[in-house]
Amino acid sequence: MSKAGGRAWTVSGGIAGFLVAVCIAVAVNVILGNLHIRKDLTEDKMYVLSDGTKQLVKQLPRPVTLRFFFNGDEMEVPVFLKAFAQRVEDLLAEYKLASGGRITIEKYNPKPDSDAEDTAVQKYGLAGQLLSMSGPTLFIGLVASVGDTDEVIPFIDPRTEEMLEYNITRIIARVSSPRKPVIGVMSSLPVLGERRPPYPMPGMPEPAQAWLAFRELRKDYDVREIPPSASRIEEGVDTLVVVHPKDLPATALYAIDQFVMRGGRLMAFVDPLCAVEPDQQQQMPQMRMTSKSSNLERLFAAWGVKFDPTKVVADLGAMTAVPMGSKYEESPVWLTLRKRNMGADPLTVRLDSMEIPFVGAFTVEDSKDVKV
């Protein structure tokens, strides 16, 4: 949902699903905008670029050169690979057209022992694939360049063709922006990993690593930790990701609200029952059992969001077999989502299934200030 003035929030339950959801939401919101699977609408099956890609290439701050390497004239190259390479060239032509001259396309044929092959391997590190035991080596890769800065797709895999536009747009975004977008992360969980103490005691466990989602985000963004006690979200943060916010003080809630009011993007992941939160009762039996739910109740109320942290979603069509003692039982609150549940988005198209335990639900009141 979005609020007037470019403000946006995403609310979801089920912290296990966060691993995939945050990657999807941030990539779409911050880099590509409204990117959907491209559709072949023309008679010649030419690719039609998504609106997100068109917007990005029209606003490139500096010209970008795309260098396409493919040695398709080798006898051993299968016909289907030649057809695939032609589709890549057709898509690159669409990029050039949509950019209004901001993108230049260069094509190279890296034949054995040629200058083009040396450039592909030595300069850009393209990954060649042997077509047979005796060769030749197939190259099909792409380089995006701005000045002396390069971003590379070492091998364009035909099996991931549905991700082709996303991957090309991603390297264009990386190479063209001198400043990485800044993502602030506020969480009661160690999603960014734990710091290693300078003088660890013998026998101390290894500090927890950052969650996979945030390790991936760091490849494209400047990810900064925001403490839950913060009284203000620092300037320069483009998007704030709040994960499992437990008992945030009033100062932090005010800081989040002010961040949104000045046009910042907020992604809030709340949970009725966090499956990955450490069990303090087992670790320290003398401690009082605390709730494993999280909420932003005061902010949600102001924004017209209704979320009940005492309830989880049950779905008999998405039950999961979970261990119960010495046997497994089907649980309707431990959801296994499959392709039919995920929709047609390029970022989830290669996912076969995703487990989300104890997921929450929310509703939003539509008003003049909040668009659903």
Coordinates of C-alpha atoms in Angstrom, one line a residue:
M1 CA 0.0 0.0 0.0
S2 CA 1.1 3.6 -0.5
K3 CA 0.4 6.9 0.9
A4 CA 0.3 10.2 -0.9
G5 CA 3.7 11.7 -1.6
G6 CA 5.4 8.5 -2.5
R7 CA 5.3 6.9 1.0
A8 CA 4.9 3.1 1.1
W9 CA 4.6 0.4 3.6
T10 CA 4.5 -3.4 3.3
V11 CA 3.3 -5.5 6.2
S12 CA 3.6 -9.2 6.4
G13 CA 3.5 -12.0 9.0
G14 CA 5.6 -15.1 9.3
I15 CA 9.3 -14.3 9.9
A16 CA 10.5 -17.4 8.0
G17 CA 8.9 -16.1 4.8
F18 CA 10.8 -12.8 5.4
L19 CA 14.0 -14.3 3.8
V20 CA 12.4 -14.4 0.4
A21 CA 9.9 -11.5 0.9
V22 CA 12.4 -8.8 1.8
C23 CA 14.6 -9.6 -1.2
I24 CA 11.7 -9.4 -3.5
A25 CA 10.2 -6.3 -2.0
V26 CA 13.4 -4.3 -1.8
A27 CA 14.6 -5.2 -5.2
V28 CA 11.3 -4.2 -6.8
N29 CA 10.7 -1.1 -4.7
V30 CA 14.1 0.4 -4.7
I31 CA 15.7 -0.7 -8.0
L32 CA 13.1 -1.7 -10.6
G33 CA 9.8 -0.3 -9.4
N34 CA 6.9 -2.2 -11.0
L35 CA 8.8 -5.1 -12.7
H36 CA 6.6 -7.9 -14.0
I37 CA 7.4 -10.9 -16.3
R38 CA 7.7 -9.5 -19.8
K39 CA 5.2 -10.5 -22.4
D40 CA 5.7 -11.2 -26.0
L41 CA 3.1 -8.9 -27.5
T42 CA 4.4 -8.3 -31.0
E43 CA 3.9 -10.6 -34.0
D44 CA 7.6 -11.2 -34.2
K45 CA 7.8 -12.2 -30.4
M46 CA 10.0 -9.2 -29.6
Y47 CA 10.4 -8.6 -25.9
V48 CA 8.4 -5.8 -24.3
L49 CA 10.3 -4.2 -21.5
S50 CA 8.6 -3.7 -18.1
D51 CA 7.7 -0.2 -16.9
G52 CA 10.3 -0.4 -14.2
T53 CA 13.1 -1.0 -16.7
K54 CA 11.9 1.7 -19.1
Q55 CA 11.8 4.2 -16.2
L56 CA 15.4 3.3 -15.1
V57 CA 17.0 3.5 -18.6
K58 CA 15.3 6.8 -19.5
Q59 CA 16.8 8.4 -16.3
L60 CA 20.3 7.0 -16.6
P61 CA 22.7 9.7 -15.2
R62 CA 25.5 8.6 -17.5
P63 CA 25.6 6.7 -20.8
V64 CA 26.0 2.9 -20.4
T65 CA 27.7 0.5 -22.9
L66 CA 26.4 -3.1 -23.0
R67 CA 29.0 -5.5 -24.5
F68 CA 27.5 -8.8 -25.6
F69 CA 29.9 -11.7 -26.2
F70 CA 28.7 -14.7 -28.2
N71 CA 30.7 -17.0 -30.5
G72 CA 27.6 -18.4 -32.3
D73 CA 29.3 -19.2 -35.6
E74 CA 31.0 -22.3 -34.2
M75 CA 29.7 -25.5 -35.8
E76 CA 29.1 -27.2 -32.5
V77 CA 26.8 -24.5 -31.1
P78 CA 23.3 -26.0 -30.9
V79 CA 20.5 -24.3 -32.8
F80 CA 18.5 -23.6 -29.7
L81 CA 21.5 -21.6 -28.2
K82 CA 21.7 -19.6 -31.4
A83 CA 18.0 -18.9 -31.2
F84 CA 18.4 -17.9 -27.5
A85 CA 21.3 -15.6 -28.3
Q86 CA 19.1 -13.9 -30.9
R87 CA 16.5 -13.3 -28.3
V88 CA 19.1 -11.7 -26.1
E89 CA 20.1 -9.4 -28.9
D90 CA 16.5 -8.5 -29.5
L91 CA 16.1 -7.6 -25.9
L92 CA 19.2 -5.5 -25.8
A93 CA 17.9 -3.6 -28.9
E94 CA 14.8 -2.8 -26.8
Y95 CA 17.0 -1.4 -24.0
K96 CA 18.8 0.8 -26.5
L97 CA 15.5 2.0 -28.0
A98 CA 13.9 2.7 -24.6
S99 CA 17.0 4.6 -23.3
G100 CA 16.7 7.3 -26.0
G101 CA 20.4 6.9 -26.9
R102 CA 21.7 6.5 -23.3
I103 CA 22.6 2.9 -24.0
T104 CA 25.1 1.7 -26.6
I105 CA 25.2 -2.0 -27.7
E106 CA 28.5 -3.6 -28.8
K107 CA 28.7 -7.2 -30.0
Y108 CA 31.8 -9.4 -29.8
N109 CA 32.6 -12.8 -31.3
P110 CA 35.2 -14.4 -29.0
K111 CA 36.6 -16.9 -31.4
P112 CA 39.5 -19.1 -30.1
D113 CA 42.8 -17.2 -29.9
S114 CA 41.2 -13.9 -30.8
D115 CA 41.5 -10.5 -29.2
A116 CA 37.8 -10.7 -28.3
E117 CA 38.4 -14.0 -26.4
D118 CA 41.3 -12.4 -24.5
T119 CA 39.0 -9.5 -23.6
A120 CA 36.2 -11.8 -22.5
V121 CA 38.4 -13.9 -20.3
Q122 CA 41.2 -11.7 -19.1
K123 CA 39.5 -8.4 -18.7
Y124 CA 35.9 -9.3 -17.8
G125 CA 36.2 -12.8 -16.5
L126 CA 33.5 -14.3 -18.6
A127 CA 32.9 -18.0 -18.0
G128 CA 33.3 -20.1 -21.1
Q129 CA 31.5 -23.5 -21.3
L130 CA 33.0 -26.5 -23.2
L131 CA 30.6 -27.7 -25.9
S132 CA 32.3 -31.1 -26.1
M133 CA 35.3 -32.9 -24.7
S134 CA 37.6 -31.4 -27.4
G135 CA 36.0 -27.9 -27.4
P136 CA 35.3 -25.3 -28.6
T137 CA 34.4 -23.1 -25.6
L138 CA 31.1 -21.3 -25.8
F139 CA 30.9 -17.7 -24.6
I140 CA 27.6 -16.0 -24.0
G141 CA 28.0 -13.2 -21.5
L142 CA 27.2 -9.5 -21.0
V143 CA 29.2 -6.6 -19.6
A144 CA 27.7 -3.2 -18.6
S145 CA 30.3 -0.4 -18.5
V146 CA 30.3 3.2 -17.5
G147 CA 33.8 4.7 -17.8
D148 CA 36.2 2.3 -16.0
T149 CA 33.4 0.7 -14.0
D150 CA 32.1 -2.7 -15.2
E151 CA 29.4 -5.1 -14.1
V152 CA 29.3 -8.6 -15.6
I153 CA 26.9 -11.5 -16.2
P154 CA 29.7 -14.1 -16.8
F155 CA 27.3 -16.6 -18.4
I156 CA 23.7 -16.0 -19.5
D157 CA 22.0 -19.3 -18.8
P158 CA 19.2 -20.2 -21.2
R159 CA 17.5 -22.1 -18.3
T160 CA 16.9 -18.8 -16.5
E161 CA 15.6 -16.9 -19.4
E162 CA 12.6 -15.7 -17.4
M163 CA 15.1 -13.7 -15.2
L164 CA 16.9 -12.2 -18.2
E165 CA 15.4 -8.7 -18.1
Y166 CA 15.8 -8.5 -14.3
N167 CA 19.5 -9.5 -14.4
I168 CA 20.3 -7.1 -17.2
T169 CA 18.5 -4.2 -15.5
R170 CA 20.3 -5.1 -12.3
I171 CA 23.8 -4.7 -13.7
I172 CA 22.7 -1.5 -15.5
A173 CA 21.5 -0.1 -12.1
R174 CA 24.7 -1.2 -10.4
V175 CA 27.1 0.4 -12.9
S176 CA 25.2 3.6 -13.6
S177 CA 24.6 4.7 -10.0
P178 CA 27.6 6.3 -8.2
R179 CA 25.7 6.0 -4.9
K180 CA 24.2 2.8 -3.6
P181 CA 20.7 3.2 -2.2
V182 CA 20.8 3.2 1.6
I183 CA 18.7 0.6 3.5
G184 CA 18.3 1.0 7.3
V185 CA 17.5 -2.1 9.2
M186 CA 15.9 -2.1 12.7
S187 CA 15.2 -5.5 14.3
S188 CA 15.0 -7.3 17.6
L189 CA 16.7 -10.3 15.9
P190 CA 20.3 -10.5 14.7
V191 CA 19.4 -10.3 11.0
L192 CA 22.6 -8.4 10.2
G193 CA 24.7 -10.9 12.2
E194 CA 26.5 -10.6 15.4
R195 CA 29.8 -8.8 15.9
R196 CA 32.8 -10.8 17.0
P197 CA 34.2 -9.6 20.3
P198 CA 37.7 -8.2 20.0
Y199 CA 38.9 -10.7 22.7
P200 CA 36.7 -13.7 22.6
M201 CA 36.7 -16.1 25.6
P202 CA 37.8 -19.7 25.0
G203 CA 34.8 -21.9 24.2
M204 CA 32.6 -19.0 23.2
P205 CA 30.2 -19.9 20.3
E206 CA 30.8 -18.4 16.9
P207 CA 28.7 -15.2 16.4
A208 CA 25.6 -15.6 14.2
Q209 CA 26.0 -14.8 10.5
A210 CA 23.7 -12.2 8.8
W211 CA 20.6 -13.7 7.3
L212 CA 20.8 -14.7 3.7
A213 CA 18.4 -12.0 2.6
F214 CA 20.6 -9.2 4.1
R215 CA 23.8 -10.8 2.8
E216 CA 22.3 -10.5 -0.7
L217 CA 21.0 -7.0 -0.1
R218 CA 24.6 -5.8 0.7
K219 CA 25.6 -6.7 -2.8
D220 CA 23.4 -3.9 -4.2
Y221 CA 22.8 -1.5 -1.3
D222 CA 24.4 0.3 1.6
V223 CA 22.9 -1.6 4.5
R224 CA 23.0 0.2 7.9
E225 CA 21.9 -1.0 11.3
I226 CA 19.4 1.2 13.1
P227 CA 19.1 0.4 16.8
P228 CA 15.6 -0.1 18.2
S229 CA 16.3 2.7 20.7
A230 CA 16.9 5.3 17.9
S231 CA 15.1 8.6 18.3
R232 CA 15.6 9.6 14.7
I233 CA 16.2 7.8 11.4
E234 CA 19.4 9.3 10.0
E235 CA 19.4 11.4 6.8
G236 CA 20.2 9.5 3.6
V237 CA 18.3 6.4 4.4
D238 CA 16.1 5.6 1.4
T239 CA 14.2 2.6 2.8
L240 CA 13.7 1.4 6.4
V241 CA 13.3 -2.3 7.0
V242 CA 11.8 -3.1 10.4
V243 CA 11.9 -6.8 11.3
H244 CA 10.0 -8.3 14.3
P245 CA 9.7 -5.0 16.2
K246 CA 9.2 -6.1 19.8
D247 CA 8.2 -3.5 22.4
L248 CA 9.7 -0.5 20.6
P249 CA 9.9 2.6 22.8
A250 CA 7.8 5.6 21.9
T251 CA 10.8 7.5 20.7
A252 CA 11.5 4.8 18.0
L253 CA 7.8 4.7 16.9
Y254 CA 7.9 8.5 16.6
A255 CA 11.2 8.3 14.5
I256 CA 9.6 5.7 12.2
D257 CA 6.5 7.8 11.7
Q258 CA 8.5 11.0 11.0
F259 CA 10.6 9.0 8.5
V260 CA 7.5 8.0 6.6
M261 CA 6.0 11.4 6.8
R262 CA 9.0 13.0 5.1
G263 CA 8.7 10.5 2.2
G264 CA 10.8 7.6 3.3
R265 CA 9.8 4.0 2.4
L266 CA 9.0 1.6 5.3
M267 CA 8.8 -2.2 5.1
A268 CA 7.5 -3.6 8.4
F269 CA 7.6 -7.3 9.1
V270 CA 5.6 -8.2 12.1
D271 CA 4.9 -11.7 13.4
P272 CA 2.2 -13.3 15.6
L273 CA 4.5 -16.1 16.6
C274 CA 8.2 -15.9 15.6
A275 CA 9.6 -19.4 15.0
V276 CA 13.2 -18.2 15.0
E277 CA 13.2 -16.1 18.1
P278 CA 15.5 -17.7 20.8
D279 CA 13.6 -19.5 23.6
Q280 CA 14.8 -17.5 26.6
Q281 CA 12.8 -19.9 28.9
Q282 CA 15.0 -22.8 27.9
Q283 CA 18.3 -20.8 27.9
M284 CA 17.6 -19.1 31.3
P285 CA 14.8 -21.0 33.2
Q286 CA 14.7 -18.3 35.9
M287 CA 13.4 -15.8 33.3
R288 CA 9.7 -15.1 32.8
M289 CA 8.3 -16.4 29.6
T290 CA 7.8 -13.6 27.1
S291 CA 5.6 -13.3 24.0
K292 CA 7.1 -14.1 20.7
S293 CA 4.8 -11.8 18.8
S294 CA 5.6 -8.3 17.4
N295 CA 3.5 -5.4 16.4
L296 CA 3.5 -1.7 15.5
E297 CA 0.0 -1.2 17.0
R298 CA 0.2 2.6 17.5
L299 CA 1.5 3.3 14.0
F300 CA -0.9 0.7 12.4
A301 CA -3.8 2.4 14.1
A302 CA -2.8 5.7 12.7
W303 CA -2.4 4.3 9.2
G304 CA -5.6 2.2 9.2
V305 CA -3.9 -1.1 9.4
K306 CA -5.5 -3.9 11.5
F307 CA -3.3 -6.7 12.7
D308 CA -4.1 -9.2 15.5
P309 CA -0.9 -10.6 17.0
T310 CA -2.9 -13.3 18.8
K311 CA -4.1 -15.1 15.6
V312 CA -2.3 -17.1 12.9
V313 CA -3.5 -18.1 9.5
A314 CA -4.6 -21.7 8.9
D315 CA -5.0 -23.2 5.5
L316 CA -6.0 -26.9 4.9
G317 CA -4.7 -26.6 1.3
A318 CA -1.2 -25.7 2.4
M319 CA -0.6 -28.0 5.3
T320 CA 3.0 -29.1 6.2
A321 CA 4.1 -32.4 7.8
V322 CA 6.0 -31.4 11.0
P323 CA 7.6 -33.6 13.6
M324 CA 5.4 -34.3 16.6
G325 CA 7.3 -36.5 19.0
S326 CA 8.1 -39.7 17.2
K327 CA 5.8 -39.1 14.2
Y328 CA 4.9 -36.4 11.7
E329 CA 1.5 -34.7 11.6
E330 CA 0.0 -32.4 9.1
S331 CA -0.2 -28.8 10.5
P332 CA -2.6 -26.3 8.9
V333 CA -0.7 -23.4 10.6
W334 CA 2.7 -24.4 9.2
L335 CA 2.1 -23.4 5.6
T336 CA 3.9 -24.8 2.5
L337 CA 3.3 -22.4 -0.4
R338 CA 3.8 -23.6 -3.9
K339 CA 3.9 -22.1 -7.4
R340 CA 0.2 -21.6 -7.5
N341 CA 0.4 -19.4 -4.4
M342 CA 3.3 -17.2 -5.6
G343 CA 2.0 -15.4 -8.7
A344 CA 3.9 -14.5 -11.9
D345 CA 6.8 -12.5 -10.7
P346 CA 10.3 -13.0 -12.1
L347 CA 11.8 -13.0 -8.6
T348 CA 9.9 -16.0 -7.4
V349 CA 9.5 -17.8 -10.7
R350 CA 12.3 -20.3 -9.9
L351 CA 10.9 -21.1 -6.4
D352 CA 9.1 -24.4 -6.2
S353 CA 7.9 -24.0 -2.6
M354 CA 8.3 -21.9 0.5
E355 CA 7.5 -22.7 4.1
I356 CA 6.0 -20.1 6.4
P357 CA 5.2 -21.2 10.0
F358 CA 2.6 -19.3 12.0
V359 CA 1.9 -16.5 9.5
G360 CA -0.1 -13.5 10.4
A361 CA -2.8 -11.6 8.5
F362 CA -3.7 -7.9 8.2
T363 CA -6.4 -5.7 6.7
V364 CA -6.2 -2.1 5.6
E365 CA -8.9 0.5 5.7
D366 CA -9.0 2.4 2.5
S367 CA -9.0 6.2 2.9
K368 CA -8.1 9.4 1.1
D369 CA -4.5 9.1 2.6
V370 CA -3.9 5.4 2.2
K371 CA -4.1 3.6 -1.2
V372 CA -4.5 -0.2 -1.1

